[in-house]
Amino acid sequence: MNRLATERESLWLYLHFPQLALEAQQLEAGIAGLLDTRGQKLELCSYDAVQAGLEPGMAIATAFSICPEVELFHPNPERVQQQLEALALWAGSFSAQVVLYPPEGLLLEVASMLDYFGGLNNLWQQMEQRLKRLGFQTRYATGHTPLAARLLARAGRSLVIEGQASHRQVLQMLPLSQLELPAKQQDQLRGMGLLRLEQLHALPRDAISSRFGVKLLDYLDRLEGRRPDPQVLFEPPPVFQQFHEFSREIEHSLALLFPLRRILEALAGYLQRRELLAQQLILTLVERDGGHQQHDIGHASGAADDETWLELCKLRLEQVKLQQPILALQVEVERFKTSQQQSYDLFDTQRHAEDPMDLLSRLQVRLGEAAVQPMTLCADHRPEQSWQLKQHPQKAVDNATMPLPKGRPGWLLKSPQRISQHQLPPHIELKTGPERISSGWWDDQRVRRDYYIARWADGRHGWLFRDEQGGWYLHGWFG
Protein backbone atom coordinates (compact mmCIF):
# COMPACT_ATOMS: atom_id res chain seq x y z
CA MET A 1 0.00 0.00 0.00
CA ASN A 2 1.43 3.39 -0.97
CA ARG A 3 2.01 6.21 1.48
CA LEU A 4 -0.90 8.33 0.22
CA ALA A 5 -3.37 5.49 0.73
CA THR A 6 -1.98 4.92 4.24
CA GLU A 7 -2.39 8.60 5.16
CA ARG A 8 -5.98 8.53 3.91
CA GLU A 9 -6.92 5.52 6.00
CA SER A 10 -8.20 7.82 8.73
CA LEU A 11 -9.19 11.45 8.35
CA TRP A 12 -11.78 13.26 10.41
CA LEU A 13 -13.20 16.77 10.33
CA TYR A 14 -14.65 18.39 13.42
CA LEU A 15 -17.04 21.35 13.28
CA HIS A 16 -17.39 23.37 16.48
CA PHE A 17 -20.25 25.88 16.73
CA PRO A 18 -19.33 28.09 19.73
CA GLN A 19 -22.39 30.36 19.36
CA LEU A 20 -24.94 27.63 18.62
CA ALA A 21 -26.86 28.14 21.87
CA LEU A 22 -27.58 31.71 20.71
CA GLU A 23 -27.73 31.24 16.93
CA ALA A 24 -30.25 28.39 17.21
CA GLN A 25 -32.76 30.90 18.60
CA GLN A 26 -31.97 33.89 16.39
CA LEU A 27 -34.26 34.49 13.41
CA GLU A 28 -31.70 36.65 11.65
CA ALA A 29 -28.38 38.35 12.26
CA GLY A 30 -28.54 41.26 14.69
CA ILE A 31 -27.66 42.53 18.13
CA ALA A 32 -28.47 39.63 20.44
CA GLY A 33 -27.25 37.90 23.57
CA LEU A 34 -27.81 34.69 25.49
CA LEU A 35 -28.37 34.92 29.25
CA ASP A 36 -26.75 32.59 31.75
CA THR A 37 -28.80 29.94 33.54
CA ARG A 38 -29.66 32.42 36.34
CA GLY A 39 -30.84 35.01 33.82
CA GLN A 40 -28.65 37.76 35.24
CA LYS A 41 -25.66 38.10 32.92
CA LEU A 42 -24.75 37.65 29.27
CA GLU A 43 -23.33 34.23 28.48
CA LEU A 44 -22.88 34.75 24.73
CA CYS A 45 -22.97 37.80 22.45
CA SER A 46 -23.55 37.91 18.72
CA TYR A 47 -21.01 39.55 16.45
CA ASP A 48 -23.20 42.63 16.07
CA ALA A 49 -23.63 42.81 19.84
CA VAL A 50 -19.87 42.80 20.39
CA GLN A 51 -19.50 45.56 17.81
CA ALA A 52 -22.12 47.54 19.76
CA GLY A 53 -20.03 47.28 22.94
CA LEU A 54 -21.57 44.26 24.69
CA GLU A 55 -19.51 41.37 26.03
CA PRO A 56 -20.01 38.06 27.89
CA GLY A 57 -20.30 38.45 31.65
CA MET A 58 -22.01 41.84 31.40
CA ALA A 59 -25.07 42.43 33.60
CA ILE A 60 -28.46 42.84 31.91
CA ALA A 61 -28.90 46.42 33.15
CA THR A 62 -25.52 47.41 31.77
CA ALA A 63 -26.27 45.75 28.43
CA PHE A 64 -29.55 47.64 28.05
CA SER A 65 -27.93 50.93 29.02
CA ILE A 66 -25.34 50.48 26.27
CA CYS A 67 -27.71 49.04 23.65
CA PRO A 68 -31.45 49.27 24.41
CA GLU A 69 -32.40 47.37 21.23
CA VAL A 70 -30.47 44.22 22.18
CA GLU A 71 -32.52 41.02 21.92
CA LEU A 72 -31.92 38.62 24.81
CA PHE A 73 -32.64 34.90 24.93
CA HIS A 74 -32.86 32.40 27.77
CA PRO A 75 -31.03 29.07 27.41
CA ASN A 76 -33.05 26.49 25.48
CA PRO A 77 -31.14 23.17 25.45
CA GLU A 78 -33.93 21.38 23.58
CA ARG A 79 -33.83 23.90 20.72
CA VAL A 80 -30.02 23.65 20.58
CA GLN A 81 -30.20 19.85 20.34
CA GLN A 82 -32.77 20.12 17.54
CA GLN A 83 -30.50 22.49 15.65
CA LEU A 84 -27.47 20.25 16.15
CA GLU A 85 -29.41 17.27 14.75
CA ALA A 86 -30.52 19.42 11.81
CA LEU A 87 -26.86 20.23 11.18
CA ALA A 88 -26.08 16.51 11.32
CA LEU A 89 -28.68 15.97 8.58
CA TRP A 90 -27.10 18.81 6.59
CA ALA A 91 -23.68 17.18 6.98
CA GLY A 92 -25.03 14.14 5.14
CA SER A 93 -24.18 16.03 1.94
CA PHE A 94 -20.50 15.61 2.81
CA SER A 95 -20.17 12.41 4.81
CA ALA A 96 -22.08 9.20 5.43
CA GLN A 97 -20.57 8.95 8.93
CA VAL A 98 -21.55 11.82 11.20
CA VAL A 99 -21.21 11.88 14.99
CA LEU A 100 -23.02 14.24 17.36
CA TYR A 101 -20.98 15.93 20.08
CA PRO A 102 -23.63 17.84 22.05
CA PRO A 103 -24.17 20.60 22.69
CA GLU A 104 -22.19 22.27 19.92
CA GLY A 105 -20.08 19.90 17.82
CA LEU A 106 -20.17 17.55 14.85
CA LEU A 107 -17.57 15.00 13.79
CA LEU A 108 -17.42 13.85 10.15
CA GLU A 109 -15.43 10.98 8.67
CA VAL A 110 -14.09 12.40 5.41
CA ALA A 111 -11.35 10.02 4.23
CA SER A 112 -13.87 7.96 2.27
CA MET A 113 -15.26 11.10 0.58
CA LEU A 114 -12.04 12.53 -0.87
CA ASP A 115 -12.27 10.77 -4.22
CA TYR A 116 -15.94 11.75 -4.58
CA PHE A 117 -15.21 15.45 -4.02
CA GLY A 118 -11.86 15.46 -5.85
CA GLY A 119 -9.70 15.99 -2.80
CA LEU A 120 -9.83 17.54 0.65
CA ASN A 121 -9.56 21.14 -0.56
CA ASN A 122 -12.56 20.79 -2.88
CA LEU A 123 -14.59 19.13 -0.16
CA TRP A 124 -13.83 21.90 2.32
CA GLN A 125 -14.46 24.71 -0.20
CA GLN A 126 -17.95 23.38 -0.90
CA MET A 127 -18.65 22.83 2.79
CA GLU A 128 -17.40 26.30 3.73
CA GLN A 129 -19.68 27.93 1.15
CA ARG A 130 -22.67 26.06 2.53
CA LEU A 131 -21.74 26.93 6.12
CA LYS A 132 -21.68 30.64 5.25
CA ARG A 133 -25.20 30.35 3.87
CA LEU A 134 -26.38 28.81 7.12
CA GLY A 135 -24.99 31.72 9.11
CA PHE A 136 -23.40 29.77 11.99
CA GLN A 137 -20.06 30.80 13.46
CA THR A 138 -17.80 27.77 12.98
CA ARG A 139 -14.41 26.59 14.15
CA TYR A 140 -13.02 23.59 12.34
CA ALA A 141 -10.05 21.28 12.03
CA THR A 142 -9.09 17.96 10.53
CA GLY A 143 -7.38 15.24 12.50
CA HIS A 144 -5.97 11.76 11.97
CA THR A 145 -8.12 10.66 14.92
CA PRO A 146 -11.54 11.82 16.11
CA LEU A 147 -10.08 13.26 19.31
CA ALA A 148 -7.31 15.12 17.47
CA ALA A 149 -9.81 16.78 15.15
CA ARG A 150 -12.04 17.76 18.10
CA LEU A 151 -9.25 19.29 20.20
CA LEU A 152 -7.71 21.21 17.31
CA ALA A 153 -11.10 22.61 16.24
CA ARG A 154 -12.06 23.70 19.76
CA ALA A 155 -8.64 25.33 20.06
CA GLY A 156 -9.53 27.45 17.01
CA ARG A 157 -6.79 26.11 14.74
CA SER A 158 -8.84 26.37 11.47
CA LEU A 159 -6.86 23.49 10.04
CA VAL A 160 -7.60 21.49 6.88
CA ILE A 161 -4.68 19.17 6.10
CA GLU A 162 -3.95 15.50 5.42
CA GLY A 163 -1.40 13.10 6.88
CA GLN A 164 -0.75 11.71 10.34
CA ALA A 165 2.70 13.31 10.56
CA SER A 166 1.29 16.76 9.80
CA HIS A 167 -1.43 16.44 12.41
CA ARG A 168 0.95 15.12 15.06
CA GLN A 169 3.28 18.04 14.47
CA VAL A 170 0.46 20.53 15.12
CA LEU A 171 -0.74 18.60 18.16
CA GLN A 172 2.67 18.79 19.82
CA MET A 173 2.27 22.55 20.29
CA LEU A 174 -1.23 22.27 21.76
CA PRO A 175 -1.47 23.71 25.29
CA LEU A 176 -2.32 21.06 27.88
CA SER A 177 -5.06 23.36 29.15
CA GLN A 178 -6.99 22.51 25.96
CA LEU A 179 -6.91 18.73 26.44
CA GLU A 180 -10.24 18.72 28.32
CA LEU A 181 -8.67 16.95 31.30
CA PRO A 182 -10.09 17.07 34.85
CA ALA A 183 -9.18 20.25 36.76
CA LYS A 184 -7.17 18.30 39.35
CA GLN A 185 -5.06 16.71 36.63
CA GLN A 186 -4.53 20.09 34.98
CA ASP A 187 -3.19 21.45 38.29
CA GLN A 188 -0.82 18.50 38.60
CA LEU A 189 0.57 19.05 35.12
CA ARG A 190 1.08 22.78 35.71
CA GLY A 191 2.74 22.00 39.02
CA MET A 192 5.32 19.91 37.16
CA GLY A 193 5.93 22.72 34.68
CA LEU A 194 4.24 20.87 31.81
CA LEU A 195 2.46 23.33 29.51
CA ARG A 196 2.38 21.74 26.03
CA LEU A 197 1.55 18.31 24.73
CA GLU A 198 5.10 17.72 23.45
CA GLN A 199 6.39 18.03 27.03
CA LEU A 200 3.94 15.41 28.25
CA HIS A 201 4.89 13.09 25.38
CA ALA A 202 8.53 13.38 26.38
CA LEU A 203 7.80 11.57 29.66
CA PRO A 204 8.11 7.77 29.74
CA ARG A 205 4.79 5.95 29.48
CA ASP A 206 5.36 4.23 32.85
CA ALA A 207 5.89 7.61 34.48
CA ILE A 208 2.66 8.98 33.01
CA SER A 209 0.72 5.92 34.15
CA SER A 210 2.12 5.97 37.70
CA ARG A 211 1.78 9.73 38.25
CA PHE A 212 -1.51 10.47 36.48
CA GLY A 213 -3.23 7.12 36.15
CA VAL A 214 -4.03 4.74 33.32
CA LYS A 215 -6.92 6.91 32.11
CA LEU A 216 -4.57 9.68 30.95
CA LEU A 217 -2.44 7.17 29.08
CA ASP A 218 -5.54 5.76 27.43
CA TYR A 219 -6.62 9.32 26.51
CA LEU A 220 -3.25 10.06 24.89
CA ASP A 221 -3.33 6.76 22.98
CA ARG A 222 -6.75 7.61 21.54
CA LEU A 223 -5.49 11.07 20.66
CA GLU A 224 -2.48 9.67 18.80
CA GLY A 225 -4.32 6.76 17.18
CA ARG A 226 -2.53 4.00 19.06
CA ARG A 227 -5.80 2.84 20.58
CA PRO A 228 -9.22 2.45 18.86
CA ASP A 229 -11.73 5.21 19.54
CA PRO A 230 -15.11 3.89 18.32
CA GLN A 231 -17.77 6.51 17.59
CA VAL A 232 -21.56 6.34 17.84
CA LEU A 233 -22.85 7.39 14.42
CA PHE A 234 -25.87 9.63 13.99
CA GLU A 235 -28.76 7.84 12.30
CA PRO A 236 -31.21 10.00 10.32
CA PRO A 237 -34.88 9.47 11.19
CA PRO A 238 -37.02 7.36 8.80
CA VAL A 239 -39.10 10.43 7.87
CA PHE A 240 -38.06 14.05 7.49
CA GLN A 241 -39.88 16.40 9.85
CA GLN A 242 -38.42 19.63 11.20
CA PHE A 243 -40.23 21.95 13.60
CA HIS A 244 -38.97 25.46 14.36
CA GLU A 245 -40.51 27.64 17.08
CA PHE A 246 -39.72 31.34 16.80
CA SER A 247 -38.52 33.56 19.62
CA ARG A 248 -40.89 36.28 18.46
CA GLU A 249 -43.98 36.61 16.30
CA ILE A 250 -43.54 36.71 12.52
CA GLU A 251 -45.90 39.09 10.75
CA HIS A 252 -44.58 38.95 7.17
CA SER A 253 -44.55 35.70 5.22
CA LEU A 254 -41.20 36.30 3.49
CA ALA A 255 -39.50 36.63 6.90
CA LEU A 256 -39.97 32.85 7.12
CA LEU A 257 -37.36 32.29 4.42
CA PHE A 258 -34.37 32.57 6.78
CA PRO A 259 -35.38 29.66 9.07
CA LEU A 260 -36.69 27.82 6.01
CA ARG A 261 -33.27 27.96 4.36
CA ARG A 262 -31.68 26.17 7.31
CA ILE A 263 -34.36 23.48 7.28
CA LEU A 264 -34.08 22.96 3.53
CA GLU A 265 -30.29 22.68 3.80
CA ALA A 266 -30.88 19.88 6.30
CA LEU A 267 -33.37 18.30 3.88
CA ALA A 268 -30.77 18.36 1.08
CA GLY A 269 -28.29 16.46 3.26
CA TYR A 270 -30.98 14.00 4.33
CA LEU A 271 -31.94 13.29 0.72
CA GLN A 272 -28.39 12.96 -0.55
CA ARG A 273 -27.41 10.54 2.17
CA ARG A 274 -30.45 8.35 1.40
CA GLU A 275 -30.18 8.83 -2.39
CA LEU A 276 -33.74 10.13 -2.58
CA LEU A 277 -35.68 12.92 -4.24
CA ALA A 278 -38.50 14.74 -2.48
CA GLN A 279 -41.69 15.00 -4.53
CA GLN A 280 -43.86 17.00 -2.14
CA LEU A 281 -43.11 19.24 0.81
CA ILE A 282 -45.74 20.05 3.44
CA LEU A 283 -45.19 23.49 4.98
CA THR A 284 -47.28 24.14 8.09
CA LEU A 285 -47.49 27.60 9.69
CA VAL A 286 -48.64 27.78 13.32
CA GLU A 287 -50.69 30.91 14.02
CA ARG A 288 -50.94 32.86 17.28
CA ASP A 289 -54.46 31.64 18.07
CA GLY A 290 -53.41 28.00 17.61
CA GLY A 291 -54.67 27.68 14.04
CA HIS A 292 -52.62 26.18 11.24
CA GLN A 293 -51.99 27.02 7.61
CA GLN A 294 -50.89 24.06 5.51
CA HIS A 295 -49.26 24.54 2.13
CA ASP A 296 -48.47 21.53 -0.08
CA ILE A 297 -45.59 22.36 -2.40
CA GLY A 298 -44.67 19.83 -5.07
CA HIS A 299 -41.99 19.26 -7.66
CA ALA A 300 -43.06 17.67 -10.92
CA SER A 301 -40.26 15.09 -11.03
CA GLY A 302 -38.78 15.29 -7.53
CA ALA A 303 -35.80 17.36 -6.35
CA ALA A 304 -33.06 17.15 -3.72
CA ASP A 305 -31.44 20.57 -4.10
CA ASP A 306 -32.18 23.05 -1.30
CA GLU A 307 -32.10 26.06 -3.66
CA THR A 308 -34.82 24.49 -5.83
CA TRP A 309 -37.09 23.95 -2.84
CA LEU A 310 -36.32 27.38 -1.40
CA GLU A 311 -37.39 29.03 -4.65
CA LEU A 312 -40.64 27.04 -4.70
CA CYS A 313 -41.33 27.98 -1.07
CA LYS A 314 -40.61 31.63 -1.83
CA LEU A 315 -43.09 31.58 -4.74
CA ARG A 316 -45.76 30.13 -2.46
CA LEU A 317 -45.07 32.50 0.45
CA GLU A 318 -45.27 35.51 -1.86
CA GLN A 319 -48.93 34.63 -2.32
CA VAL A 320 -49.63 34.14 1.40
CA LYS A 321 -51.25 36.98 3.36
CA LEU A 322 -50.90 36.36 7.06
CA GLN A 323 -54.10 37.08 8.96
CA GLN A 324 -52.33 36.42 12.25
CA PRO A 325 -48.69 36.39 13.36
CA ILE A 326 -46.83 33.09 12.99
CA LEU A 327 -45.28 31.45 16.06
CA ALA A 328 -43.70 28.36 14.48
CA LEU A 329 -43.35 26.42 11.25
CA GLN A 330 -42.94 22.79 10.36
CA VAL A 331 -41.57 21.18 7.21
CA GLU A 332 -42.45 17.57 6.50
CA VAL A 333 -41.75 15.35 3.51
CA GLU A 334 -43.78 12.19 3.02
CA ARG A 335 -43.45 11.47 -0.69
CA PHE A 336 -40.05 10.42 -1.98
CA LYS A 337 -38.66 8.69 -5.03
CA THR A 338 -35.33 7.02 -5.62
CA SER A 339 -32.68 9.31 -7.05
CA GLN A 340 -31.45 8.23 -10.47
CA GLN A 341 -27.88 9.24 -11.10
CA GLN A 342 -27.72 11.15 -14.37
CA SER A 343 -25.03 10.41 -16.93
CA TYR A 344 -24.02 13.17 -19.31
CA ASP A 345 -22.41 13.23 -22.70
CA LEU A 346 -19.02 14.88 -22.34
CA PHE A 347 -19.68 16.96 -25.46
CA ASP A 348 -23.32 17.75 -24.71
CA THR A 349 -23.50 21.55 -24.67
CA GLN A 350 -27.10 21.49 -23.38
CA ARG A 351 -26.45 19.52 -20.22
CA HIS A 352 -26.53 22.62 -18.01
CA ALA A 353 -29.84 23.82 -19.47
CA GLU A 354 -32.75 24.27 -17.10
CA ASP A 355 -34.69 21.14 -16.24
CA PRO A 356 -38.19 21.48 -17.76
CA MET A 357 -39.60 19.98 -14.56
CA ASP A 358 -38.14 22.87 -12.52
CA LEU A 359 -39.95 25.35 -14.74
CA LEU A 360 -43.17 23.32 -14.58
CA SER A 361 -42.95 23.16 -10.78
CA ARG A 362 -42.45 26.91 -10.44
CA LEU A 363 -45.43 27.63 -12.68
CA GLN A 364 -47.65 25.23 -10.76
CA VAL A 365 -46.67 26.78 -7.42
CA ARG A 366 -47.27 30.31 -8.70
CA LEU A 367 -50.44 29.69 -10.75
CA GLY A 368 -51.83 26.54 -9.15
CA GLU A 369 -51.67 22.95 -10.39
CA ALA A 370 -55.03 23.23 -12.17
CA ALA A 371 -53.72 26.13 -14.27
CA VAL A 372 -50.56 24.38 -15.48
CA GLN A 373 -50.84 20.69 -16.29
CA PRO A 374 -48.37 18.61 -18.26
CA MET A 375 -49.49 16.45 -21.16
CA THR A 376 -48.80 12.86 -22.01
CA LEU A 377 -48.95 11.23 -25.43
CA CYS A 378 -51.60 8.62 -26.25
CA ALA A 379 -51.63 5.79 -28.78
CA ASP A 380 -54.07 7.40 -31.24
CA HIS A 381 -53.39 8.72 -34.76
CA ARG A 382 -56.08 11.41 -34.51
CA PRO A 383 -54.24 14.60 -33.42
CA GLU A 384 -56.98 15.76 -31.03
CA GLN A 385 -57.01 12.31 -29.38
CA SER A 386 -53.22 11.80 -29.25
CA TRP A 387 -52.68 13.58 -25.94
CA GLN A 388 -54.26 14.04 -22.54
CA LEU A 389 -53.62 16.11 -19.41
CA LYS A 390 -51.96 14.44 -16.45
CA GLN A 391 -54.16 14.59 -13.40
CA HIS A 392 -51.28 13.79 -11.02
CA PRO A 393 -48.12 15.29 -12.53
CA GLN A 394 -45.92 14.38 -9.56
CA LYS A 395 -46.82 10.71 -9.97
CA ALA A 396 -46.46 10.40 -13.72
CA VAL A 397 -43.69 12.18 -15.55
CA ASP A 398 -42.31 9.43 -17.76
CA ASN A 399 -43.26 11.22 -20.97
CA ALA A 400 -42.76 14.74 -19.64
CA THR A 401 -39.89 15.50 -22.00
CA MET A 402 -40.79 13.09 -24.80
CA PRO A 403 -40.07 14.77 -28.16
CA LEU A 404 -42.96 15.44 -30.53
CA PRO A 405 -43.35 13.02 -33.43
CA LYS A 406 -41.69 14.27 -36.57
CA GLY A 407 -43.87 16.59 -38.62
CA ARG A 408 -46.16 17.52 -35.73
CA PRO A 409 -46.60 21.11 -34.50
CA GLY A 410 -45.80 22.18 -30.97
CA TRP A 411 -49.01 24.25 -30.80
CA LEU A 412 -52.14 22.25 -31.57
CA LEU A 413 -55.32 24.31 -31.76
CA LYS A 414 -58.16 23.32 -29.43
CA SER A 415 -60.29 22.62 -32.49
CA PRO A 416 -59.51 22.94 -36.24
CA GLN A 417 -60.21 26.39 -37.73
CA ARG A 418 -61.70 26.59 -41.23
CA ILE A 419 -59.50 28.55 -43.64
CA SER A 420 -61.11 31.35 -45.66
CA GLN A 421 -61.00 31.32 -49.46
CA HIS A 422 -58.30 33.98 -49.80
CA GLN A 423 -55.89 31.92 -47.66
CA LEU A 424 -56.16 28.76 -49.72
CA PRO A 425 -53.44 27.62 -52.12
CA PRO A 426 -51.84 29.09 -54.15
CA HIS A 427 -51.86 32.01 -51.66
CA ILE A 428 -49.97 29.80 -49.22
CA GLU A 429 -47.20 27.37 -50.18
CA LEU A 430 -47.63 23.69 -49.37
CA LYS A 431 -44.19 22.49 -48.29
CA THR A 432 -44.88 18.82 -47.48
CA GLY A 433 -47.82 16.43 -47.78
CA PRO A 434 -50.26 15.01 -48.13
CA GLU A 435 -50.12 12.74 -45.07
CA ARG A 436 -53.31 10.67 -44.85
CA ILE A 437 -54.78 10.17 -41.35
CA SER A 438 -57.78 7.86 -41.34
CA SER A 439 -58.83 6.55 -37.93
CA GLY A 440 -61.53 6.45 -35.27
CA TRP A 441 -64.03 4.08 -36.84
CA TRP A 442 -64.43 2.25 -33.52
CA ASP A 443 -65.79 5.14 -31.41
CA ASP A 444 -67.98 7.00 -33.90
CA GLN A 445 -65.43 9.84 -34.19
CA ARG A 446 -63.98 8.78 -37.50
CA VAL A 447 -61.68 11.17 -39.37
CA ARG A 448 -60.27 11.00 -42.88
CA ARG A 449 -57.91 13.87 -43.59
CA ASP A 450 -54.95 14.81 -45.77
CA TYR A 451 -52.44 16.88 -43.76
CA TYR A 452 -49.91 19.38 -45.14
CA ILE A 453 -47.20 21.64 -43.74
CA ALA A 454 -47.72 25.06 -45.27
CA ARG A 455 -45.78 28.31 -45.34
CA TRP A 456 -47.54 31.68 -45.17
CA ALA A 457 -46.23 34.76 -46.94
CA ASP A 458 -44.99 36.24 -43.63
CA GLY A 459 -42.89 33.14 -42.91
CA ARG A 460 -45.19 31.32 -40.51
CA HIS A 461 -45.51 27.57 -40.83
CA GLY A 462 -48.83 25.90 -40.11
CA TRP A 463 -50.28 22.41 -40.10
CA LEU A 464 -53.46 22.18 -42.16
CA PHE A 465 -55.63 19.49 -43.67
CA ARG A 466 -58.34 18.90 -46.28
CA ASP A 467 -61.30 16.78 -45.28
CA GLU A 468 -63.44 14.40 -47.34
CA GLN A 469 -65.75 17.25 -48.43
CA GLY A 470 -62.80 19.29 -49.74
CA GLY A 471 -62.79 21.85 -46.91
CA TRP A 472 -59.47 23.24 -45.66
CA TYR A 473 -58.71 23.63 -41.95
CA LEU A 474 -55.81 24.94 -39.84
CA HIS A 475 -54.95 22.55 -37.00
CA GLY A 476 -51.71 23.88 -35.51
CA TRP A 477 -48.63 26.09 -35.70
CA PHE A 478 -44.94 25.26 -35.74
CA GLY A 479 -42.54 27.25 -33.56
CSV table of C-alpha atoms in Angstrom, one decimal, residues 29 59 163 243:
chain,number,residue,atom,x,y,z
A,29,ALA,CA,-28.4,38.4,12.3
A,59,ALA,CA,-25.1,42.4,33.6
A,163,GLY,CA,-1.4,13.1,6.9
A,243,PHE,CA,-40.2,21.9,13.6
